[in-house]
mmCIF file of C-alpha atoms and ligand atoms in Angstrom:
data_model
loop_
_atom_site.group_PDB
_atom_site.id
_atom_site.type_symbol
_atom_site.label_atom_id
_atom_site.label_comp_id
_atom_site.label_asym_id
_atom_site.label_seq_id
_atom_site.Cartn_x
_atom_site.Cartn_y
_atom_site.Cartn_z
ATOM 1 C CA UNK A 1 -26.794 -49.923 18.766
ATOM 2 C CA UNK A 2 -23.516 -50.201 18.017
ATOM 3 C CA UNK A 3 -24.015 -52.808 15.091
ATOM 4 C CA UNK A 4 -26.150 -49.962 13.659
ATOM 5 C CA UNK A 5 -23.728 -47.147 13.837
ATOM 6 C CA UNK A 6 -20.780 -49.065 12.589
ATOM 7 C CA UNK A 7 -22.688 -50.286 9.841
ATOM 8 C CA UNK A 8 -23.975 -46.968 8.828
ATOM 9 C CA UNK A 9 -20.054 -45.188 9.159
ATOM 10 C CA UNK A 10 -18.938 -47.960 6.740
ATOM 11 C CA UNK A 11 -21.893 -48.115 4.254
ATOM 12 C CA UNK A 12 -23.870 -45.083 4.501
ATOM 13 C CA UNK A 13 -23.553 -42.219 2.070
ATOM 14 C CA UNK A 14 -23.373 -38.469 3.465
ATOM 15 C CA UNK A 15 -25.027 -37.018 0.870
ATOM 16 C CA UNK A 16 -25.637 -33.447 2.470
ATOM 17 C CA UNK A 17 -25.322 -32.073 5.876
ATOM 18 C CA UNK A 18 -28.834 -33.363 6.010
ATOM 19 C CA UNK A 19 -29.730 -36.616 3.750
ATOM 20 C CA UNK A 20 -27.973 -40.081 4.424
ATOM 21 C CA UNK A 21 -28.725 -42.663 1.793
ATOM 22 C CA UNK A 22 -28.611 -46.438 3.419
ATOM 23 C CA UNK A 23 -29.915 -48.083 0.144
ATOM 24 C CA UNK A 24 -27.161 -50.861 0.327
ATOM 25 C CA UNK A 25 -28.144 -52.245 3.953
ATOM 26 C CA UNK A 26 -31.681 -51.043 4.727
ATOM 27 C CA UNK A 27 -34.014 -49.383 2.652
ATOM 28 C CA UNK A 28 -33.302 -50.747 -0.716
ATOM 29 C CA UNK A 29 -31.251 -53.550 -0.879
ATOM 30 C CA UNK A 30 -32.015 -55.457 3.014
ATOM 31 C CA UNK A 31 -29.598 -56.560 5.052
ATOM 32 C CA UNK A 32 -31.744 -59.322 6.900
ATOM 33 C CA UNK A 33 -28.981 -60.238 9.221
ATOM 34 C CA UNK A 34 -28.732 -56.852 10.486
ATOM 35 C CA UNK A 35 -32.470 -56.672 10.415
ATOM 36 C CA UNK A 36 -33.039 -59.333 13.167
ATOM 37 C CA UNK A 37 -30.221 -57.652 15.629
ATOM 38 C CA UNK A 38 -32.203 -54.587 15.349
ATOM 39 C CA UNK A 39 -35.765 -56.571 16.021
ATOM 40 C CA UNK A 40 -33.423 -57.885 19.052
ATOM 41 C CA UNK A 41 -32.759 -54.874 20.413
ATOM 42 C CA UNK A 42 -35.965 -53.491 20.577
ATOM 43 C CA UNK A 43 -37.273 -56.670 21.796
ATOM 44 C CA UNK A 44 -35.250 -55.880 24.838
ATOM 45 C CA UNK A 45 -35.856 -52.260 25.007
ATOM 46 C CA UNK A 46 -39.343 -52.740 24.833
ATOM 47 C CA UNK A 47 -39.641 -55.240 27.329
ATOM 48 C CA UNK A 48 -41.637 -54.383 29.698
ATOM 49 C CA UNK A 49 -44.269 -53.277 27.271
ATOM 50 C CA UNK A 50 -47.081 -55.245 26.447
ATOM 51 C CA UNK A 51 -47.101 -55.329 22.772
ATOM 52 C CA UNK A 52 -49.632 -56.684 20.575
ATOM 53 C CA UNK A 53 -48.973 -55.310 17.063
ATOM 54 C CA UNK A 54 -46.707 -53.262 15.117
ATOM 55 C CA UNK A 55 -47.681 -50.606 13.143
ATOM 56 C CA UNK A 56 -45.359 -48.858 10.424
ATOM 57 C CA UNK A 57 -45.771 -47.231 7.393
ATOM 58 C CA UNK A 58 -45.292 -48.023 3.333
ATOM 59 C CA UNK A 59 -42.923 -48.488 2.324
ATOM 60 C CA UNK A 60 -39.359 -48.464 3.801
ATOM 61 C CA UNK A 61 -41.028 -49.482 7.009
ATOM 62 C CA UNK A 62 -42.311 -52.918 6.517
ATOM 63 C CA UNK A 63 -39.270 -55.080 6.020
ATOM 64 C CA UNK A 64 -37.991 -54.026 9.131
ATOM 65 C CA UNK A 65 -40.922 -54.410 11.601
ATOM 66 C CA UNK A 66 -41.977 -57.831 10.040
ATOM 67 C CA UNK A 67 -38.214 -59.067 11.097
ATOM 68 C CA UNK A 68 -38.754 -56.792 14.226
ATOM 69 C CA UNK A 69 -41.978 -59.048 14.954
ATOM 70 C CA UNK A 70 -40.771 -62.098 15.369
ATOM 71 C CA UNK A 71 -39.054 -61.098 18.016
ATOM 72 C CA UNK A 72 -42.253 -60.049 19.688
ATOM 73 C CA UNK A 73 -44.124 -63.598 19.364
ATOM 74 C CA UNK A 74 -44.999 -63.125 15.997
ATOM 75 C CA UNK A 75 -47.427 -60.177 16.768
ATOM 76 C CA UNK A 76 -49.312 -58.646 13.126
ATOM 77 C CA UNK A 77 -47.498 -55.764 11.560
ATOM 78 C CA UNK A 78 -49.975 -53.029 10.137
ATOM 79 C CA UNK A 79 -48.548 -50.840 7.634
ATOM 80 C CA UNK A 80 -50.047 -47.490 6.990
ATOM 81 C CA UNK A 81 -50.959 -47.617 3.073
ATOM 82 C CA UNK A 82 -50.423 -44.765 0.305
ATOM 83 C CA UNK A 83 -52.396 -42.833 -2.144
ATOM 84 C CA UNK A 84 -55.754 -44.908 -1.086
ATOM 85 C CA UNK A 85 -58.962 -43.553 -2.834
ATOM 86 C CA UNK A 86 -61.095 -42.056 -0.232
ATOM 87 C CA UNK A 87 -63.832 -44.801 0.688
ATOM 88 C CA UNK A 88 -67.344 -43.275 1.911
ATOM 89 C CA UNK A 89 -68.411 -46.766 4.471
ATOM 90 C CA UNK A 90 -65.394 -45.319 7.505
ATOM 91 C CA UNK A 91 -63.944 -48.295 7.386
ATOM 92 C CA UNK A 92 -60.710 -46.531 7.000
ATOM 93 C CA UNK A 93 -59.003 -44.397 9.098
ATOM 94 C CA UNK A 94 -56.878 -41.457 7.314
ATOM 95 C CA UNK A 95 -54.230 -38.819 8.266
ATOM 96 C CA UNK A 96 -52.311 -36.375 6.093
ATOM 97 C CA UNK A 97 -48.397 -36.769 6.163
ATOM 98 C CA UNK A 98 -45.941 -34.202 4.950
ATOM 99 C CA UNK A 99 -43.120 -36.055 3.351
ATOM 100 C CA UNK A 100 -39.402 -34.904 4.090
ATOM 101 C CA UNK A 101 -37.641 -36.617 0.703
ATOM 102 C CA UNK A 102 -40.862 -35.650 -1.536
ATOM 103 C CA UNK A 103 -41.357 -32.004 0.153
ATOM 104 C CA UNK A 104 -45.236 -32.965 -0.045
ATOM 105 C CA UNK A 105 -48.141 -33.920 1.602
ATOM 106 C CA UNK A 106 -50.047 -37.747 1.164
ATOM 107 C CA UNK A 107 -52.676 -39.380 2.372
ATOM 108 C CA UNK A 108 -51.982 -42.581 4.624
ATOM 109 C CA UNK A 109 -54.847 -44.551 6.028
ATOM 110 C CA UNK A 110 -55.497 -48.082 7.885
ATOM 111 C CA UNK A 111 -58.279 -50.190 7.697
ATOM 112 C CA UNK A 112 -60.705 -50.247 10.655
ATOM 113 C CA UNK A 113 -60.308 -53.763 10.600
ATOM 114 C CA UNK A 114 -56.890 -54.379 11.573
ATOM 115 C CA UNK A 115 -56.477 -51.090 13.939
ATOM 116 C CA UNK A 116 -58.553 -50.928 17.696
ATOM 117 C CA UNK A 117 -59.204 -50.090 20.714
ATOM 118 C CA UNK A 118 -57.867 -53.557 22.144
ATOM 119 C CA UNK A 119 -54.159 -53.157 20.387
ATOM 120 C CA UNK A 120 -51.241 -52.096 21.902
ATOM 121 C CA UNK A 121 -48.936 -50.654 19.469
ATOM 122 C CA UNK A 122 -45.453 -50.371 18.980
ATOM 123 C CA UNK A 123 -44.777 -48.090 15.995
ATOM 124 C CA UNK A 124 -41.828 -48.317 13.987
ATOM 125 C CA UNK A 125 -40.011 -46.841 11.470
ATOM 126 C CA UNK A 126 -36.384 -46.616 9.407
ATOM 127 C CA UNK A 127 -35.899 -42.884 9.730
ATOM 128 C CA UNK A 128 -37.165 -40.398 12.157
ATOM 129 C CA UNK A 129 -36.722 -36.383 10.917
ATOM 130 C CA UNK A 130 -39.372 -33.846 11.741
ATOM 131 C CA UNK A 131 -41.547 -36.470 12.722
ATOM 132 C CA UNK A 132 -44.559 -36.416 10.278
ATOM 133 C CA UNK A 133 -44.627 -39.845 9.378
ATOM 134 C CA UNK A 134 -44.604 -40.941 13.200
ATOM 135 C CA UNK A 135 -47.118 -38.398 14.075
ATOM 136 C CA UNK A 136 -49.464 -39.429 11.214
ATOM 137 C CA UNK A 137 -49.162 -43.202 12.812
ATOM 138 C CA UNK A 138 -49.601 -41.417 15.957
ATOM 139 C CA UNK A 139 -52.646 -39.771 15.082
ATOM 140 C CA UNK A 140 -54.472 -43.080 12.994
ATOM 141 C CA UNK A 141 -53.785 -44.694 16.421
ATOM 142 C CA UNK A 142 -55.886 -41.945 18.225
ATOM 143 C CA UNK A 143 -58.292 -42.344 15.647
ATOM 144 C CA UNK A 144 -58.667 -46.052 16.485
ATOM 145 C CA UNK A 145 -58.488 -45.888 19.963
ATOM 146 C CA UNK A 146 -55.383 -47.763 19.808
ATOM 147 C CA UNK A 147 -52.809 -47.452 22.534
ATOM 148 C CA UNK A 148 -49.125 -46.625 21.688
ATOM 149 C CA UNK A 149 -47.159 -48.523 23.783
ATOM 150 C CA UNK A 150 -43.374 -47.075 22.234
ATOM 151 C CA UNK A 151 -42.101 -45.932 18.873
ATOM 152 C CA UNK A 152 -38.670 -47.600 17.242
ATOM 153 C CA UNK A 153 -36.720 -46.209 14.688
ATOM 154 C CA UNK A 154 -33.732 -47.536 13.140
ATOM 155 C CA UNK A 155 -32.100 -43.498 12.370
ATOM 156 C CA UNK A 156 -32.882 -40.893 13.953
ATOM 157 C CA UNK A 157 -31.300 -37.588 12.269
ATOM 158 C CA UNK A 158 -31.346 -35.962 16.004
ATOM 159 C CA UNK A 159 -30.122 -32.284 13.985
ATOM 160 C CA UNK A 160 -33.766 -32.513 13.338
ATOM 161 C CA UNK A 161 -36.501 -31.662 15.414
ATOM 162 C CA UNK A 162 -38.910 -34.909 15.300
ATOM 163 C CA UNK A 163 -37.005 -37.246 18.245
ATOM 164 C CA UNK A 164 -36.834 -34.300 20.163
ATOM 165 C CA UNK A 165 -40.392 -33.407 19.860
ATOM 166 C CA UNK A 166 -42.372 -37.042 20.421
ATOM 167 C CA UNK A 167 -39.819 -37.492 23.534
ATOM 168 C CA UNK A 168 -41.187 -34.074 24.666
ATOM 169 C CA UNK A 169 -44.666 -35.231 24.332
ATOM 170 C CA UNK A 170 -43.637 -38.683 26.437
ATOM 171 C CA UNK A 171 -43.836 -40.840 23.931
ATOM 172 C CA UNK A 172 -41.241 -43.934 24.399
ATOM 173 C CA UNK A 173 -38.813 -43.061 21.902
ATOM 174 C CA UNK A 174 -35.770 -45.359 20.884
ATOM 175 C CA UNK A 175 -33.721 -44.861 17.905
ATOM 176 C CA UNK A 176 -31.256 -47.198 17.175
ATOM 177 C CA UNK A 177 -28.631 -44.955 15.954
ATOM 178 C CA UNK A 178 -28.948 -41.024 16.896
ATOM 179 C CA UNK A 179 -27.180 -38.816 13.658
ATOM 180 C CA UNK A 180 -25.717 -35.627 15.257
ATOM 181 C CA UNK A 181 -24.151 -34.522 12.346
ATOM 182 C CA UNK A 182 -22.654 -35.594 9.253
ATOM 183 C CA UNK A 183 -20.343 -34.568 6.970
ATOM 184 C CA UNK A 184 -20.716 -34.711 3.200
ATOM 185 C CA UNK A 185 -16.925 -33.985 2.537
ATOM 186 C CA UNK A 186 -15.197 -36.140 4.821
ATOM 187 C CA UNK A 187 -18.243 -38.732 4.914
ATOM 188 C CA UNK A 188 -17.617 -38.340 8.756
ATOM 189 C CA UNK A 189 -20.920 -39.532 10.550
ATOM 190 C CA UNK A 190 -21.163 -38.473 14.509
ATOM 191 C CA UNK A 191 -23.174 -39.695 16.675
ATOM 192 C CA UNK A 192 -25.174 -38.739 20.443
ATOM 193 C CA UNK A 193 -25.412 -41.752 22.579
ATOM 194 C CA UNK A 194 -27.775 -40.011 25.063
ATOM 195 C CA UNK A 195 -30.772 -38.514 23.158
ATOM 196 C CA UNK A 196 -32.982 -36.117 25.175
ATOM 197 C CA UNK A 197 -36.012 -34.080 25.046
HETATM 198 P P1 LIG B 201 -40.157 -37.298 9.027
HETATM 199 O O1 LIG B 201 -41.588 -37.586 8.705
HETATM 200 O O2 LIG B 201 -39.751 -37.694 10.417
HETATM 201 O O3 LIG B 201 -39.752 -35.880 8.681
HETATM 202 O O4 LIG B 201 -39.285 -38.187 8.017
HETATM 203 C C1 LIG B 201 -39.340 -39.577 8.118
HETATM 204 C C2 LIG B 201 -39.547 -40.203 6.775
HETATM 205 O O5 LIG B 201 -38.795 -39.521 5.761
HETATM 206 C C3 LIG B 201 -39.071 -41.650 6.806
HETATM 207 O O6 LIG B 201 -40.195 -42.488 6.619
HETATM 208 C C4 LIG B 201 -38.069 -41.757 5.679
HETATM 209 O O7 LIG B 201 -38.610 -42.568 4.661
HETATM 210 C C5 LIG B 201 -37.847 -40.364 5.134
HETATM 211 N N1 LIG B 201 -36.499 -39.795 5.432
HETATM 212 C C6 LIG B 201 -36.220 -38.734 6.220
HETATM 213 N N2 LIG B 201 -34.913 -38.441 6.206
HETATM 214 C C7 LIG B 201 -34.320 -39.348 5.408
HETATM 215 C C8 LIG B 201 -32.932 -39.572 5.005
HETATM 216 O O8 LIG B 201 -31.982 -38.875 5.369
HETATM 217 N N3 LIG B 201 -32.724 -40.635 4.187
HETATM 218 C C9 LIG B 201 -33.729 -41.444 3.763
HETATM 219 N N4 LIG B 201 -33.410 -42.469 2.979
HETATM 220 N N5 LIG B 201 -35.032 -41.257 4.106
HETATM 221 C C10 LIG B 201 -35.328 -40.229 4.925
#
């Protein structure tokens, strides 16, 4: 999305060969405008899907896939919650994530309530890595019965094996802007237009 990429080579900070900070335009300080093109553009990659719900994760996630709903008929957005005390009634479903920026793992879980057997899902998130995050919203889906129907991520950092792994398994897989590489003396950002497997 090329509204996405430009955005990102004008605002975004390289900080490392690895870690891009976005804070001024989408996971601190939102950029709502932006917010709906990218809702937009899913809506239209995901179009043949029959979508029901969205399901993302706290916290960076939720901003973006309550825009991203409206553009799906209003659908519910689920978000996975954090550090929940462990419940002994399963009305919870849990999974363990291993966070990227916090180099540790959390608990995430969804109540049984508003995650079945009749949804079907799209999951969605700002940032796509090794893929823990998705797979733990992967895996709560599983536990539910839930069917996912496509994952969306804003940035995918595609010098990292998650994209390449859930596109592997068949999962529908679009990022809105695929990182390459960056670098954090120039500031240069490059980007691949035609992820793969
Ligand atoms: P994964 O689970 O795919 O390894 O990492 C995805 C999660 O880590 C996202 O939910 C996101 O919050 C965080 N993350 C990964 N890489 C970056 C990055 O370069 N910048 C920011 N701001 N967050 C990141």
């Amino acid at each position: 999305m090329k509204e996405l990429e430009d955005r990102i080579r004008r605002d975004g900070e390289v900080k490392s060969t690895e870690i891009l900070k976005v804070g001024s335009f989408l996971n601190h300080q939102i950029d709502v405008s932006l917010f709906n093109d990218m809702g937009a553009e899913w809506a239209r990659l995901f179009a043949s899907k029959h979508i029901n719900k969205i399901l993302t994760i706290e916290a960076s996630g939720i901003a973006i896939a309550a825009i991203a709903a409206q553009h799906f008929g209003n659908i519910p957005v689920v978000y996975a919650k954090k550090n929940q005390s462990r419940t002994l009634d399963n009305s919870q479903y849990e999974t363990q994530v291993y966070s990227f920026t916090k180099q540790k793992y959390y608990k995430v879980i969804v109540s049984t309530r508003y995650l079945t057997a009749d949804d079907h899902v799209l999951l969605i998130d700002d940032f796509l890595a090794n893929g823990n995050a998705m797979h733990g919203l992967i895996d709560l889906c599983k536990q539910a019965g839930a069917h996912v129907e496509g994952i969306g991520v804003a940035i995918e950092k595609y010098f990292e094996p998650g994209g390449r792994k859930l596109r592997s398994e068949g999962w529908d897989l679009q990022s809105l802007a695929c990182v390459k590489s960056m670098n954090p003396q120039t500031g240069d950002v490059i980007f691949e237009e035609n992820p793969t497997a």
